[in-house]
PDB file of C-alpha atoms in Angstrom:
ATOM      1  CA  UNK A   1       8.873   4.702  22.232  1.00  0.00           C
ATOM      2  CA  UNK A   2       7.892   2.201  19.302  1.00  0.00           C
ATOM      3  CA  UNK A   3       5.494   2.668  16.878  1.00  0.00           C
ATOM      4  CA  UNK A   4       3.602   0.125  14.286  1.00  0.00           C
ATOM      5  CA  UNK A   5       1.656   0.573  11.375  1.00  0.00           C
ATOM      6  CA  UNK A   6       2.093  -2.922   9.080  1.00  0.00           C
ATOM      7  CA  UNK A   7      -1.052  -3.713  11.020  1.00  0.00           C
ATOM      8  CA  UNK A   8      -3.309  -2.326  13.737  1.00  0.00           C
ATOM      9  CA  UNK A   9      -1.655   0.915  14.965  1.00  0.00           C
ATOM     10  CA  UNK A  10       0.403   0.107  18.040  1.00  0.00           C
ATOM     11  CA  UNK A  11       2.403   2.388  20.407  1.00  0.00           C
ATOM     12  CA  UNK A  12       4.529   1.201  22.805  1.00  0.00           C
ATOM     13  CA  UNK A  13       6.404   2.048  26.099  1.00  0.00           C
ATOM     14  CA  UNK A  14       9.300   0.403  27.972  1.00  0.00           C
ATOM     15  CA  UNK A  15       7.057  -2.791  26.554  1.00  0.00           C
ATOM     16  CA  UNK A  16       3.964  -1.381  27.619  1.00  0.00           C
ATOM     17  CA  UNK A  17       1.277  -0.598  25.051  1.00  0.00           C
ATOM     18  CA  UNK A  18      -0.019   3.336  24.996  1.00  0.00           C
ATOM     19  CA  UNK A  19      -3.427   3.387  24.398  1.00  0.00           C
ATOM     20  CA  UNK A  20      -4.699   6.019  21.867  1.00  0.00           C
ATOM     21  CA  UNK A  21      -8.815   5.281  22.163  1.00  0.00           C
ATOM     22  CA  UNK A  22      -9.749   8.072  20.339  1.00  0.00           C
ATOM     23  CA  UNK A  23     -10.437   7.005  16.890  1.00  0.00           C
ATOM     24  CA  UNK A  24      -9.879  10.725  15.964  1.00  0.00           C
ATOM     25  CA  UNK A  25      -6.424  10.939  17.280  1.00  0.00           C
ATOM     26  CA  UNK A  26      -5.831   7.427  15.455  1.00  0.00           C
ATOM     27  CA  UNK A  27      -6.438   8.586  12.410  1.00  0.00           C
ATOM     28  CA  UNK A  28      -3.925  11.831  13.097  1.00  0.00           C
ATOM     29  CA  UNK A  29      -0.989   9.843  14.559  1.00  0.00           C
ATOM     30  CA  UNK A  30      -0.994   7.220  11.854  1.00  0.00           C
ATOM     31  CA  UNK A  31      -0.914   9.930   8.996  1.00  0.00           C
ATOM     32  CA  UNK A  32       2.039  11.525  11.119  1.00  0.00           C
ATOM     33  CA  UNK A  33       3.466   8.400  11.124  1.00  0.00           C
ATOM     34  CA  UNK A  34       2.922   7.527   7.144  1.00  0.00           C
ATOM     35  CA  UNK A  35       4.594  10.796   6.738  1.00  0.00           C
ATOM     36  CA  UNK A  36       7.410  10.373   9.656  1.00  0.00           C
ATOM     37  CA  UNK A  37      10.086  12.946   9.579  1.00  0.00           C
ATOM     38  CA  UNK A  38       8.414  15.527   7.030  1.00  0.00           C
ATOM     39  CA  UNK A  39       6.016  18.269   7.791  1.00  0.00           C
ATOM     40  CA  UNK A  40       2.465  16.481   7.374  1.00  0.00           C
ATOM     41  CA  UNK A  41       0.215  19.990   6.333  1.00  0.00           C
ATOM     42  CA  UNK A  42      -2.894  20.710   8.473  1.00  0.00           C
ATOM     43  CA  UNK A  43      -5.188  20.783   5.647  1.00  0.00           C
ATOM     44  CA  UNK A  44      -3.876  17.203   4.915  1.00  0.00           C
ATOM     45  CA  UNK A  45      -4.801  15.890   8.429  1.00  0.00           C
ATOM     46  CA  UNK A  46      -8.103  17.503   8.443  1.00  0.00           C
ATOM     47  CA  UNK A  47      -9.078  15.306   5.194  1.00  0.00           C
ATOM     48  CA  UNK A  48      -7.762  12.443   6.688  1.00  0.00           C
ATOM     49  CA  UNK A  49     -10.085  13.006   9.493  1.00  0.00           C
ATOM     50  CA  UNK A  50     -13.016  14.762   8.094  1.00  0.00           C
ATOM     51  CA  UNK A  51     -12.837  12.616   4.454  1.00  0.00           C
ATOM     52  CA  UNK A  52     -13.429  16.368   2.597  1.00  0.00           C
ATOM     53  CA  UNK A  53     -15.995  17.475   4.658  1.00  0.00           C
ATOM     54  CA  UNK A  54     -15.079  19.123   7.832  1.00  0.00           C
ATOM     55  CA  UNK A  55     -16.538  20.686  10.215  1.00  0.00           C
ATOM     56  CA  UNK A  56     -16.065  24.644  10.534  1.00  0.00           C
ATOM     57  CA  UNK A  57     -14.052  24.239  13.911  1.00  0.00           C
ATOM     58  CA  UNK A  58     -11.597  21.206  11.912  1.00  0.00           C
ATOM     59  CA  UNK A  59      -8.232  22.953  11.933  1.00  0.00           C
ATOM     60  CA  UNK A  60      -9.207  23.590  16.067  1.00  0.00           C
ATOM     61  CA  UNK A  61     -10.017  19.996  16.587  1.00  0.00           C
ATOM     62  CA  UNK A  62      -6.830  18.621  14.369  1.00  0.00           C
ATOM     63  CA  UNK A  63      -4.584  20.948  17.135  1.00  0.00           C
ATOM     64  CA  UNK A  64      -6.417  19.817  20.037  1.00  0.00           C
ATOM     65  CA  UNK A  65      -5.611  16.537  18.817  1.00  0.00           C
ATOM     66  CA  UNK A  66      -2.136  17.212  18.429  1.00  0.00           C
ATOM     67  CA  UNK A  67      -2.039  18.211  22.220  1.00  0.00           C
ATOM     68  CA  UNK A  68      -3.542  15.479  23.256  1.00  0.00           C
ATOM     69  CA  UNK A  69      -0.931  13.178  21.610  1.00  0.00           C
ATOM     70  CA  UNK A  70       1.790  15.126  22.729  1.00  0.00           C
ATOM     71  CA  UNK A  71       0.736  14.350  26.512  1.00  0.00           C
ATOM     72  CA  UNK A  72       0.244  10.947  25.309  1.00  0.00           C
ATOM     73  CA  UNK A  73       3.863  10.654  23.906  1.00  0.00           C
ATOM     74  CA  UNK A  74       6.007  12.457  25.624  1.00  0.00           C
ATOM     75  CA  UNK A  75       7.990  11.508  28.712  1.00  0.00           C
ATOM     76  CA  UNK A  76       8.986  13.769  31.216  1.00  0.00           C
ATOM     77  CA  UNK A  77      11.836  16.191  30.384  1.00  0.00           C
ATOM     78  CA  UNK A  78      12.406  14.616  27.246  1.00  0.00           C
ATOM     79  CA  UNK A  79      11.924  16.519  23.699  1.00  0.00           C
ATOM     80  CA  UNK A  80       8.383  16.312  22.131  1.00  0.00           C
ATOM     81  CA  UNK A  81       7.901  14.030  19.228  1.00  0.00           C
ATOM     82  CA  UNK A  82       5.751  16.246  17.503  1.00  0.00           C
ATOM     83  CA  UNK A  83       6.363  19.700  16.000  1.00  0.00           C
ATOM     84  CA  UNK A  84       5.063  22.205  14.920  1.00  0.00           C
ATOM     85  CA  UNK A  85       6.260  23.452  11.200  1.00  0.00           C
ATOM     86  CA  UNK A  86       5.015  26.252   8.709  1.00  0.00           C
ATOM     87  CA  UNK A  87       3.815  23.213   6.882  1.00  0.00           C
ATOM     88  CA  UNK A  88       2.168  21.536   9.371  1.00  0.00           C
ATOM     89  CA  UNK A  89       2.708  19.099  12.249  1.00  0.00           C
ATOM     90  CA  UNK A  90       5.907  16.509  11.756  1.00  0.00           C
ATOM     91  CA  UNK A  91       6.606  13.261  14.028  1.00  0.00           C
ATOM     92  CA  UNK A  92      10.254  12.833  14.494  1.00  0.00           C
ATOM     93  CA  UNK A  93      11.035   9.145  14.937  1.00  0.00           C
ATOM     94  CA  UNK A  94      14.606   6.869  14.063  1.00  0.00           C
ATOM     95  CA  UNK A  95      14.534   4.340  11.914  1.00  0.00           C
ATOM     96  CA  UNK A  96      14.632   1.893  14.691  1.00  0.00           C
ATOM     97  CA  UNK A  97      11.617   3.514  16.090  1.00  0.00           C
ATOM     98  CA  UNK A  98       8.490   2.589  13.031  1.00  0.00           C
ATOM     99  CA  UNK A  99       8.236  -0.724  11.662  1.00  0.00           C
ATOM    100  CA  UNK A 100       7.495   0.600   8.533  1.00  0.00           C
ATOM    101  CA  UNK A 101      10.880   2.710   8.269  1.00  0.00           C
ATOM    102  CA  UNK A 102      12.442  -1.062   9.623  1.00  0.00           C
ATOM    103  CA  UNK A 103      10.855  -3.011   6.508  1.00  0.00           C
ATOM    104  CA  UNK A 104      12.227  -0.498   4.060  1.00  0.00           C
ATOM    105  CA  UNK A 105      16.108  -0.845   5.461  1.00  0.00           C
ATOM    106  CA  UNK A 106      15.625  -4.491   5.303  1.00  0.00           C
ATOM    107  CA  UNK A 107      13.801  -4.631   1.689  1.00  0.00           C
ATOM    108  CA  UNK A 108      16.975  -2.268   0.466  1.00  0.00           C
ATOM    109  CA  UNK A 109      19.517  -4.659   2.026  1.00  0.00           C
ATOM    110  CA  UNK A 110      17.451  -7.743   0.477  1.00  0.00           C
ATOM    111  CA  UNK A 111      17.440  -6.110  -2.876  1.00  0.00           C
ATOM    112  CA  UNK A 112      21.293  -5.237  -2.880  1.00  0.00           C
ATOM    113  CA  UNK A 113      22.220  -8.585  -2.068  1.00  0.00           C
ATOM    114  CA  UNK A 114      20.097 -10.066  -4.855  1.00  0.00           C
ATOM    115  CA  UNK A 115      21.717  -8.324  -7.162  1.00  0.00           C
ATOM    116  CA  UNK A 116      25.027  -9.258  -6.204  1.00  0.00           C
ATOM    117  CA  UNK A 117      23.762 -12.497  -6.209  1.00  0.00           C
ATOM    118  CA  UNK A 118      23.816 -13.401  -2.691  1.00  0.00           C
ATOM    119  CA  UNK A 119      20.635 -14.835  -2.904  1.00  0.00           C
ATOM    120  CA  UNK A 120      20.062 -16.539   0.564  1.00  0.00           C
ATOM    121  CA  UNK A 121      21.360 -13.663   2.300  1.00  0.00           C
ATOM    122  CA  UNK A 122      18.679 -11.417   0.242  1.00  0.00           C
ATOM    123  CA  UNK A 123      15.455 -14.437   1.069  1.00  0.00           C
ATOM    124  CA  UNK A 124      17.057 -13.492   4.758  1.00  0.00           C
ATOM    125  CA  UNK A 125      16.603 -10.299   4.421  1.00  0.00           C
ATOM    126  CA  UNK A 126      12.858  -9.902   2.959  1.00  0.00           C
ATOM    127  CA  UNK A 127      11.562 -12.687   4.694  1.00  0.00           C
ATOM    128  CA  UNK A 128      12.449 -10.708   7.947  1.00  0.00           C
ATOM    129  CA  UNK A 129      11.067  -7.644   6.308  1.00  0.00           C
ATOM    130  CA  UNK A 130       7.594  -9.214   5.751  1.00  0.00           C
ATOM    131  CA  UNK A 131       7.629 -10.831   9.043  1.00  0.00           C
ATOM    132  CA  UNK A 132       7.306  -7.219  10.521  1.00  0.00           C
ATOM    133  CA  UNK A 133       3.805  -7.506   9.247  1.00  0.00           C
ATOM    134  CA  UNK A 134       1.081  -8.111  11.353  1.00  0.00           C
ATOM    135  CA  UNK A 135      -1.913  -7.199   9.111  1.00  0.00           C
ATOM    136  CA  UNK A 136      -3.252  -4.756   6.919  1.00  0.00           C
ATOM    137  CA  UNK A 137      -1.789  -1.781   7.332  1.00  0.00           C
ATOM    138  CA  UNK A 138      -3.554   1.082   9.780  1.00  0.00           C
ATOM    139  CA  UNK A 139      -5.904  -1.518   9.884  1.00  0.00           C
ATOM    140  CA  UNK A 140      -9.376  -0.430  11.974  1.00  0.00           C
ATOM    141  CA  UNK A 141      -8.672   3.415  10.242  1.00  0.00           C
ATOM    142  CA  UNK A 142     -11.213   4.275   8.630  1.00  0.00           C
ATOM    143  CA  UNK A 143      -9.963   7.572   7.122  1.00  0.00           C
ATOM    144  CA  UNK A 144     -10.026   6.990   2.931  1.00  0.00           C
ATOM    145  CA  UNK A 145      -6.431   9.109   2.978  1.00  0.00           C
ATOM    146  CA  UNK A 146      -5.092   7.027   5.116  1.00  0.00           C
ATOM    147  CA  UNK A 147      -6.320   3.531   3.354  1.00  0.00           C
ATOM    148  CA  UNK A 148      -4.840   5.052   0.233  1.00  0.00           C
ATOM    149  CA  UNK A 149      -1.333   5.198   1.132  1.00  0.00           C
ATOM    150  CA  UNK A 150      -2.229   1.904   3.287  1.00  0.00           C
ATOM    151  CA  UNK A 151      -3.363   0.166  -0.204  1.00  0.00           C
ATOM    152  CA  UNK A 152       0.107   1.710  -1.836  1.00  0.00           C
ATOM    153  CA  UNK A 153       2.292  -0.124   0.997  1.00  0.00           C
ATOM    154  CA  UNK A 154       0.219  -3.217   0.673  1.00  0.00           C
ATOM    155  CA  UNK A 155       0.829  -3.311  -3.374  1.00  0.00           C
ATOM    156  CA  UNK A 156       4.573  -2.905  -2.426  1.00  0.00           C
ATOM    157  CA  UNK A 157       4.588  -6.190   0.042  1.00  0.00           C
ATOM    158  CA  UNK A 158       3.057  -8.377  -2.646  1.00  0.00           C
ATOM    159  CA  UNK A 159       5.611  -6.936  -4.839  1.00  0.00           C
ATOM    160  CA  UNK A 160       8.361  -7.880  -2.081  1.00  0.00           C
ATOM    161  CA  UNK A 161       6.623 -11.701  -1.909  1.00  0.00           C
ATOM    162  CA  UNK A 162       6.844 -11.950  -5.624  1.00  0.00           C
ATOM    163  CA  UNK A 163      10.716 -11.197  -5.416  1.00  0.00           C
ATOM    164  CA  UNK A 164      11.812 -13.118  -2.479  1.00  0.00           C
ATOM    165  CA  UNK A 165       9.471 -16.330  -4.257  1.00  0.00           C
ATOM    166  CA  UNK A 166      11.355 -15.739  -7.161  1.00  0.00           C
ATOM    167  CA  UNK A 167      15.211 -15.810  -5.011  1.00  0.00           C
ATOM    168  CA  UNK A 168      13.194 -19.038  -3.845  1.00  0.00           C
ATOM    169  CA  UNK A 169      12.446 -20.520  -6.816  1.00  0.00           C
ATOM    170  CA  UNK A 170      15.976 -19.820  -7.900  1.00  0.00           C
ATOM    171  CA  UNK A 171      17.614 -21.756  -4.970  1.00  0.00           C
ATOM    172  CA  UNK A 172      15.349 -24.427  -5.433  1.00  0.00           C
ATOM    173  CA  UNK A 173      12.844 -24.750  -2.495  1.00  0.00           C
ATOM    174  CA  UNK A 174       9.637 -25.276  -4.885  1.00  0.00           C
ATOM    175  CA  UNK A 175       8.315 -27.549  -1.972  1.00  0.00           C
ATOM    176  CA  UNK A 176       8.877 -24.814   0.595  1.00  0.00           C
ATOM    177  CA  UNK A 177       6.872 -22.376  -0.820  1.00  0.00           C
ATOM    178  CA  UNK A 178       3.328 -24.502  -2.537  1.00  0.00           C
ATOM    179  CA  UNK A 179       1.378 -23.652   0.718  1.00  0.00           C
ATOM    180  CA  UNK A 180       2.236 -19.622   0.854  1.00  0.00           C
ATOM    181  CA  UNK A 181       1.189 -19.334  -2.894  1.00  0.00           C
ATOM    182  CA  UNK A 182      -1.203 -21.551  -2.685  1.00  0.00           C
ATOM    183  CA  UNK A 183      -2.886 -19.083  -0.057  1.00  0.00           C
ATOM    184  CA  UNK A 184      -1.654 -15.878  -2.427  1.00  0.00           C
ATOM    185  CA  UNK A 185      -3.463 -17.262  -5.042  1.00  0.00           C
ATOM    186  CA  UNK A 186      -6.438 -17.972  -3.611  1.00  0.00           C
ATOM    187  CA  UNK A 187      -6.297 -13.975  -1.897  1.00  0.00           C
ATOM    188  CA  UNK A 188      -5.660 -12.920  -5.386  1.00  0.00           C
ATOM    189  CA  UNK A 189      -7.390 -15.309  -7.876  1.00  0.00           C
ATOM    190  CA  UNK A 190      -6.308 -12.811 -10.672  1.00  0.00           C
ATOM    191  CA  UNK A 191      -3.045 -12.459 -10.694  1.00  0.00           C
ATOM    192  CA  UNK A 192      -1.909 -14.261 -13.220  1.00  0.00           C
ATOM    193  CA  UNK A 193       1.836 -14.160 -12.234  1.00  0.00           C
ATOM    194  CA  UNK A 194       1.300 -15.254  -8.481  1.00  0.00           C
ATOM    195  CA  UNK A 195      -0.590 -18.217 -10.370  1.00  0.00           C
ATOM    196  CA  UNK A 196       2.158 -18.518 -12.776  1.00  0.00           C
ATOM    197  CA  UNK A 197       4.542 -19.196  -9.898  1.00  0.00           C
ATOM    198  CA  UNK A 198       2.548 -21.720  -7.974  1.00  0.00           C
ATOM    199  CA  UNK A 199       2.224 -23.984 -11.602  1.00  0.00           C
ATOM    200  CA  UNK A 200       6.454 -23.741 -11.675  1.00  0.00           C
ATOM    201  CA  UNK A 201       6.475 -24.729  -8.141  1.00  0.00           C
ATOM    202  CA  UNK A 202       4.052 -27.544  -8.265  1.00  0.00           C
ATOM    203  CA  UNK A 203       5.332 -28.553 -11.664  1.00  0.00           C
ATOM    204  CA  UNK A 204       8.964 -28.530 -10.109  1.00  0.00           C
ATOM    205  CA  UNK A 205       7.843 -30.788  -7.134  1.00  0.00           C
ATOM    206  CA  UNK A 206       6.604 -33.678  -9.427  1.00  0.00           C
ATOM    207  CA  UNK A 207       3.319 -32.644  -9.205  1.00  0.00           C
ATOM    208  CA  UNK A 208       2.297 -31.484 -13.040  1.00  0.00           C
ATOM    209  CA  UNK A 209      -1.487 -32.413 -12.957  1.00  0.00           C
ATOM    210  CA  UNK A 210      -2.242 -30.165 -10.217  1.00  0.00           C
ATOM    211  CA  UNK A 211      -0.361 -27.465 -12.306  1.00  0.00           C
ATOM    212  CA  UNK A 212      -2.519 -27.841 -15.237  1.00  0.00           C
ATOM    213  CA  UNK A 213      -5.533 -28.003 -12.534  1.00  0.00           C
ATOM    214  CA  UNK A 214      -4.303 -24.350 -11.436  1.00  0.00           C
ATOM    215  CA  UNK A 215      -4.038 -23.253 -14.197  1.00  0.00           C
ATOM    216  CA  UNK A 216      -7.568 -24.297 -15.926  1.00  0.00           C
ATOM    217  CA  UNK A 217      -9.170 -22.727 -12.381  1.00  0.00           C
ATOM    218  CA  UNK A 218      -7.694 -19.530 -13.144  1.00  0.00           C
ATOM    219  CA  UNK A 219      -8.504 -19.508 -16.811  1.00  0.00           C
ATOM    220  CA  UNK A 220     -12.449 -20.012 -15.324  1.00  0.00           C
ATOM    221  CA  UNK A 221     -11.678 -16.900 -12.811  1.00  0.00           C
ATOM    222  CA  UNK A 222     -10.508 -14.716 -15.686  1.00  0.00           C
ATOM    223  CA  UNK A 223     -13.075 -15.715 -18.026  1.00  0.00           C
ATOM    224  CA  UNK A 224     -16.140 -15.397 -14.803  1.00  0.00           C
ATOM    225  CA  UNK A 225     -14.713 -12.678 -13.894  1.00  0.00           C
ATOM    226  CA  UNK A 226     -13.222 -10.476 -16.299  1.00  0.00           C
ATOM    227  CA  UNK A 227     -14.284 -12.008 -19.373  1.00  0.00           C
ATOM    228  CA  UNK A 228     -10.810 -12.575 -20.820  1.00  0.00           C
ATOM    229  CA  UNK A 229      -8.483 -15.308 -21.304  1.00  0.00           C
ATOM    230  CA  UNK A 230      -5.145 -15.880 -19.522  1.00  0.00           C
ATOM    231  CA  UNK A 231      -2.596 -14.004 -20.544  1.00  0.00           C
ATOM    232  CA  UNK A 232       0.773 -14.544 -22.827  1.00  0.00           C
ATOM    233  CA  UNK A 233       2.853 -15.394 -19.762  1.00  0.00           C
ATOM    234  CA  UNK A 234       0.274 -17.866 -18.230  1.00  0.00           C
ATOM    235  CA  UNK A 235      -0.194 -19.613 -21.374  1.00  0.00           C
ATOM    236  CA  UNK A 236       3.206 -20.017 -21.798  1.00  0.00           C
ATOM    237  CA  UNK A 237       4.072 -21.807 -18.491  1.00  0.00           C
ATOM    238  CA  UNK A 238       0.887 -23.987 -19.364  1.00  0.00           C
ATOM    239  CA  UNK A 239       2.536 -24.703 -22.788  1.00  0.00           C
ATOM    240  CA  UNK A 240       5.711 -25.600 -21.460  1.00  0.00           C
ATOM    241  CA  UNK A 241       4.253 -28.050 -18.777  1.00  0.00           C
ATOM    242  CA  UNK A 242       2.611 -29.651 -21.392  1.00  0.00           C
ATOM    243  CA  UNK A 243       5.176 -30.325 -24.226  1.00  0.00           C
ATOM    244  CA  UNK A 244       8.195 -30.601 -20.901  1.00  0.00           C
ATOM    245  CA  UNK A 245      10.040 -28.425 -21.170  1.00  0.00           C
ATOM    246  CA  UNK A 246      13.654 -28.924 -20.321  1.00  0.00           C
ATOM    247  CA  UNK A 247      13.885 -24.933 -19.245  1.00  0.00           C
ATOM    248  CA  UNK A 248      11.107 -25.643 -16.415  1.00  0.00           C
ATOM    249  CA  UNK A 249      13.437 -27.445 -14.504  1.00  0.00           C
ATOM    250  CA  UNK A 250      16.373 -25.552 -14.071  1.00  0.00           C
ATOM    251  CA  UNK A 251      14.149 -22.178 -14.642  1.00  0.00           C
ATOM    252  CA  UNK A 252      16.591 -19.003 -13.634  1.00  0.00           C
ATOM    253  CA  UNK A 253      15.499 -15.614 -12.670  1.00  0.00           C
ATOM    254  CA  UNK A 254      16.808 -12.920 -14.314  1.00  0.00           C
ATOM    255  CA  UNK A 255      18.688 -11.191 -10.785  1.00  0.00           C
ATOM    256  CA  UNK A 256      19.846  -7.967 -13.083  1.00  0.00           C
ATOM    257  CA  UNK A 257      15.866  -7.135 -13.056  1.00  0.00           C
ATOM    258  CA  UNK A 258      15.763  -6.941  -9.747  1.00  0.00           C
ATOM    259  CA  UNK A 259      15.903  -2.929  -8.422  1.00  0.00           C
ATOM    260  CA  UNK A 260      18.587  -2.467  -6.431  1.00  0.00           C
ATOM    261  CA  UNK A 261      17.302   0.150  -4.068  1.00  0.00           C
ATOM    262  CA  UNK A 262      13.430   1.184  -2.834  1.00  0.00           C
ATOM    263  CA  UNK A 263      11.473   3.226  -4.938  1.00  0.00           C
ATOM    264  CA  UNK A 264      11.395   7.041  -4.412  1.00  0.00           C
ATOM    265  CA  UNK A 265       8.573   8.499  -2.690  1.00  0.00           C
ATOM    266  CA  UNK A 266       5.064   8.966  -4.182  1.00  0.00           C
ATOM    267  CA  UNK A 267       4.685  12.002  -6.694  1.00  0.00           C
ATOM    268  CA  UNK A 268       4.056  15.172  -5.161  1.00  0.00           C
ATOM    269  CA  UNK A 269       0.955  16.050  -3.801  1.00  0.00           C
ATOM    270  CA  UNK A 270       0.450  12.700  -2.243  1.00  0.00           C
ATOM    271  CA  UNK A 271      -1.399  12.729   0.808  1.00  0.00           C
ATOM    272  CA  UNK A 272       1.906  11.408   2.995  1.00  0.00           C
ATOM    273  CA  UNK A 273       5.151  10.570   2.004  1.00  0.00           C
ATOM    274  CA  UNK A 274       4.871   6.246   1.935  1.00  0.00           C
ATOM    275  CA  UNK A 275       6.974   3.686   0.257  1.00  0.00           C
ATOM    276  CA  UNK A 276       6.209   3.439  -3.799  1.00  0.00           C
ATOM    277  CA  UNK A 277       5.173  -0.045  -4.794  1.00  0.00           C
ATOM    278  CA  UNK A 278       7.766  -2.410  -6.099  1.00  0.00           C
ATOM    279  CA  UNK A 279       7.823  -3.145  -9.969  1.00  0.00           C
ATOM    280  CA  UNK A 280       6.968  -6.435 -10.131  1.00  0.00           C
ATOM    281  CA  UNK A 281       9.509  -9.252 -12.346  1.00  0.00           C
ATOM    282  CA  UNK A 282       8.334 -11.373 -15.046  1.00  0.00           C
ATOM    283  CA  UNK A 283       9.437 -15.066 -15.394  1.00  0.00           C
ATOM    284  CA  UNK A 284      12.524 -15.149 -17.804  1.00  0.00           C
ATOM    285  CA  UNK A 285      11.794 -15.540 -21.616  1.00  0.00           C
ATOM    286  CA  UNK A 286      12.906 -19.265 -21.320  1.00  0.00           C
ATOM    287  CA  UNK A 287       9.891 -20.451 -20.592  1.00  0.00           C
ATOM    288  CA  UNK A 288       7.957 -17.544 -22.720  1.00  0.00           C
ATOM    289  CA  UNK A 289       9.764 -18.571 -25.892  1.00  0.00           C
TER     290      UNK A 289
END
């Protein structure tokens, strides 16, 4: 039995997709599955459900559920996936098992290698870590629990992109990736380091006029939008393109930034138990200075 969550929810077979068409049981199997291997509390699932205002028969309904999905997930004479704790209900799966628990061994090994400076091994490594991901996560839940840990794992993958672009930009494939940022920036027109990126790249690739273009388009965003101006590190990549900068050429990232291991889980009292978002690096002071 596999089970996906970087995307719609999928559960599958022997390569045969189970269909879950309750959007109630949905909801409860992907917070099990956010919270995989720990006791998930009852109280927890009915908000995810009921959004903090349930019904008076809730905790019923949430077990029902739970019976349901059992039937659903079980195969004959083998051990049922979900159990029944003091806490609450917990889904028992291997690594091998959720996609999500698959991203985070690969992000881990990508990270250790980086810092040992193996850095195509580590681009190996994330880029098959966010190729596991097939959409927004738990996307079609509608549950605002459930998009909240959703939104945390989807700030961690942007962190992961920043990382593995920087490895990138370190090995010198500029050329390679002007399309992906290109699309990043135009998903997230204000962040200023994703644009900072895509100047270096196009910059690097002989291409410095549609750098400064980038970068005057964002400086309209921020001021539209936000009413402020770009910010220290923006400006400085602008600067640098202008008066060439020899450092913008051979621009290193600093590897001993990079964490070495995946963030602990969330603070306590966290709806489920999901990967912490990624700090994300800074271009070296080289080009800031």
């Amino acid at each position: 039995m596999l089970f996906n969550v970087l995307g719609p929810i999928e559960v599958i077979n022997s390569s045969t997709n189970v269909t879950i068409s309750s959007a109630r049981q949905q909801t409860i199997l992907t917070a099990l599955l956010l919270g995989s291997n720990q006791p998930v509390p009852l109280r927890q699932l009915v908000d995810a459900v009921w959004d903090g205002n349930p019904p008076r028969t809730a905790t019923n309904q949430v077990r029902i559920c739970i019976s349901s999905l059992r039937r659903l997930l079980t195969a004959p004479g083998s051990p049922e996936l979900i159990e029944t704790h003091i806490a609450g209900y917990l889904l028992r799966v291997t690594d091998s098992q959720l996609d999500l628990r698959r991203y985070e061994a690969l992000v881990g090994v990508g990270l250790n290698l980086a810092a040992d400076h193996r850095l195509e091994e580590a681009v190996r490594h994330l880029r098959a870590a966010l190729e596991l991901w097939r959409g927004p996560v738990a996307a079609g839940i509608s549950s605002r629990a459930v998009q909240v840990s959703a939104t945390r794992l989807q700030e961690s993958r942007l962190s992961v992109v920043e990382q593995c672009i920087d490895l990138e930009l370190q090995l010198g494939r500029h050329r390679e990736i002007i399309a992906e940022l290109t699309e990043l920036v135009a998903t997230h027109p204000l962040h200023e380091q994703l644009r900072a990126r895509l100047m270096l790249a196009l910059y690097r690739s002989g291409r410095p006029a549609e750098a400064l273009a980038t970068f005057r388009s964002g400086r309209e965003t921020l001021v539209a939008e936000l009413g402020l101006d770009p910010g220290i590190e923006l400006r400085a990549v602008e600067q640098a393109i202008l008066t060439g900068q020899p450092s913008l050429g051979g621009l290193r990232v600093d590897i001993g930034s990079l964490p070495m291991t995946l963030p602990p889980a969330p603070e306590q009292g966290h709806p489920f138990a999901v990967l912490s978002p990624l700090p994300r690096t800074r271009l070296p002071e080289t080009v800031l200075n």
